[in-house]
């Protein structure tokens, strides 16, 4: 296929052309990360495909196919569905307030038949789509500094408060930061950014002391001094740091990590899987994995550069911001730099929900790439 | 979509703004990931050693293992207390384990009735999580292997090989050696710095005798197994190279002789009492036997309630050590001491007292044991016949202080440092003692002259134990040294001081010689002493000298059977002290037969049998016994021209 062929009208709508426009290197990077996850899950199950490794590979396969399928969907369809998805997410969050299941002391789950899921996951994607849709029809002047900014502020604030009330501070924070990232990418004035940062710094300490549930406050305080209570709430962080530190440069060898194999590491297959990799493959393995994550982040960010539509730019960048936040928060937690919040390492950790969310997000990113030249309606004042 | 979506200028402005901000996002992500990398480098490259140490201390635990307990042997190295392998079964509870079900399955392999299962279930429940509780000791090999094979299906069950104490001679040494048993609360409270090994389920602590007194030496130093554990503390592996070896306990050698000790318990039969034999050259205790005895092995396993009640409730008191703890009036065996006091007072040994069957003193008639009287008696005859009247009479001239002085010089009224607990001092009375003893009751304080009479024949306040009587006899037999008894020959190869290292006796040799001559007459058939019938050794020219004693346990003034029959608890004690050979004393013995009636009849034959065992084991004496008797000169028989058969020449065995 020549470059000139792609300029022919309608040529870019052909499926085979769309598939060739996918970022296959990106697919390779994601597969490598998921493969590393399967490798570690196989190791910590005592060299067994069950219970985790096989399921992890199967899930990733399905999610990858879904991502490719979503990438084929025209960006204008995504554009049209942005507000409905956000609206559905809000509805579900209200529903979970009313009739949600209480699991592990928090009201996060909604059951439909035998299938149960967390509506807050829908909102992670919904906030990206809705804000991208909103900013698509707005001038740079308004996006920078105007009373109009109250609209995106409310669009972020309402779901964040609903999720925080469940209570799921980790996800609420993730949604808030994702929204904030899009607002900033859209060109928010530095004055407001500066004021928000100062405001947040002023608000957080009293919130930690008075506004949190006991277990949440305990986690934060423990993070500040994990060795104060090594067998209690400091246990997670301490054991994770022992796993990391004892791995050294080259690690203890595959399947030989005492911390992971003997269960000293808590939640080793989910939140702390990075620590098992660190223990068995050492600094070299960890840096390799971080390079893969960095590659994924920069490829996704580059996609946002390529887009000719503002919706596409902000959507792809928003998903990238979410993904980056996942990696940073989990990494910082495992390394003892952040309190223990239930944020997994995307693609590496066992667990379907986060993989599904992230892969749907990457479906949007790839759709933006495939349809980067597509013209998206201004959508000014329109909800279609 | 007919008109251009957005004005160009605006498009460019928004796009430019986005691109600048996106670079910032990229920079933020880059910085963030670099920060994570830096943190990783800090943890994994610079703090490795610290976290490696923490990981290892997570992964490995040291599990204490008791050291093999030191062996106890007799003077010739024969084993008196050893260890044998013990197949133990233990069950621990863990999170979510079904202890009840496990016990039920175990009942298929080992006998565990319902009541025992219930009790174990409670024990296991009260024990800390994962602390193994012993369920069965001493399984057979078949039971042990059957359970080990099925271990994976029985969570929390461990079958291992421990060591258990074994006393091959059962009861013969029970009082001297004692026994070991499980550690109880008091043992831990009594120890100033309890070692952690004391809490190990396989650990046993010495409870009596040598096991208790030398517990620290016998115990050794516990070792440890290096085991790999998971986060729940379950053992998943064993690093043999990392084990800390245990230091076995010291070997303890006693001066006792297994053959003599066994013979002593044997000759007591159903009777109750004690026998102590000493080597009168160096003070070594060759035999210290208390009867009836008990099987120490049962105490190791743990007595059942009925077993313990049977032992504690029996009137002949098997749990009491009659050699050290039991106190008895020495009766006429004490006349040897009175005789020394008489000589020490400067009284002529040839001075005579006429015995008409007793004497009047202080308005009371003091009987001699021979109702018809012994007639005229000097010191030698008085010892030989055990004439009470002679000693009654002489005691008034000697006084209690001299008698007490002799008794104390020969070891009565004191305890000896033989290395095991439980000795009672007994009482050697004198006026000063009586004043102290009745300090609250002034009317009782004066020493009445009549008390001299009882004192002289070993009655009254006088109380001794069998070890003291043996020391007294050994010192008499030795004649020179104030011998001290020695029970523990060596600990861990280090020899304890001999008993002959002490000072000389404060009595002239010729006084002691006279008393010994009297004792020789006691057993002499030609002189017809009180014990001649029961003290013939039958070992050629090796003869035994002794002194009988028959001690009242109550006052006969009220009449009655004079302690010669009737209720067992009211009968006289029979005592006998002896030494042999007379010409070169080697062994001294004291035998007390509690309520045995008559020292000559009950105690002397037992002393003789024990003495024979000792003499026959002595190689020097054996060669003397087996020395061929010179052939009688041949007398030619004029009638028969044949040589008489040699068979009519008696050869001692």
GROMACS .gro file of C-alpha atoms in nm, chain A residues 17 34 54 75 81 121 132 187 192 205 207 216 221 224 239 364:
model
   16
   17UNK     CA    1  -0.655  -0.060   0.623
   34UNK     CA    2   0.081  -0.921   3.044
   54UNK     CA    3  -0.393  -1.950   3.277
   75UNK     CA    4  -1.418   0.794   1.657
   81UNK     CA    5  -2.163   0.782   2.303
  121UNK     CA    6  -1.492   0.139   3.673
  132UNK     CA    7  -1.307   1.520   2.593
  187UNK     CA    8  -0.520   2.445   2.869
  192UNK     CA    9  -0.592   2.807   3.878
  205UNK     CA   10  -0.373   1.711   5.642
  207UNK     CA   11  -0.887   1.567   5.595
  216UNK     CA   12  -0.800   0.482   5.587
  221UNK     CA   13  -0.019   0.696   5.920
  224UNK     CA   14   0.454   0.750   5.714
  239UNK     CA   15   0.712  -0.723   5.358
  364UNK     CA   16  -1.032   0.432   2.252
   0.00000   0.00000   0.00000
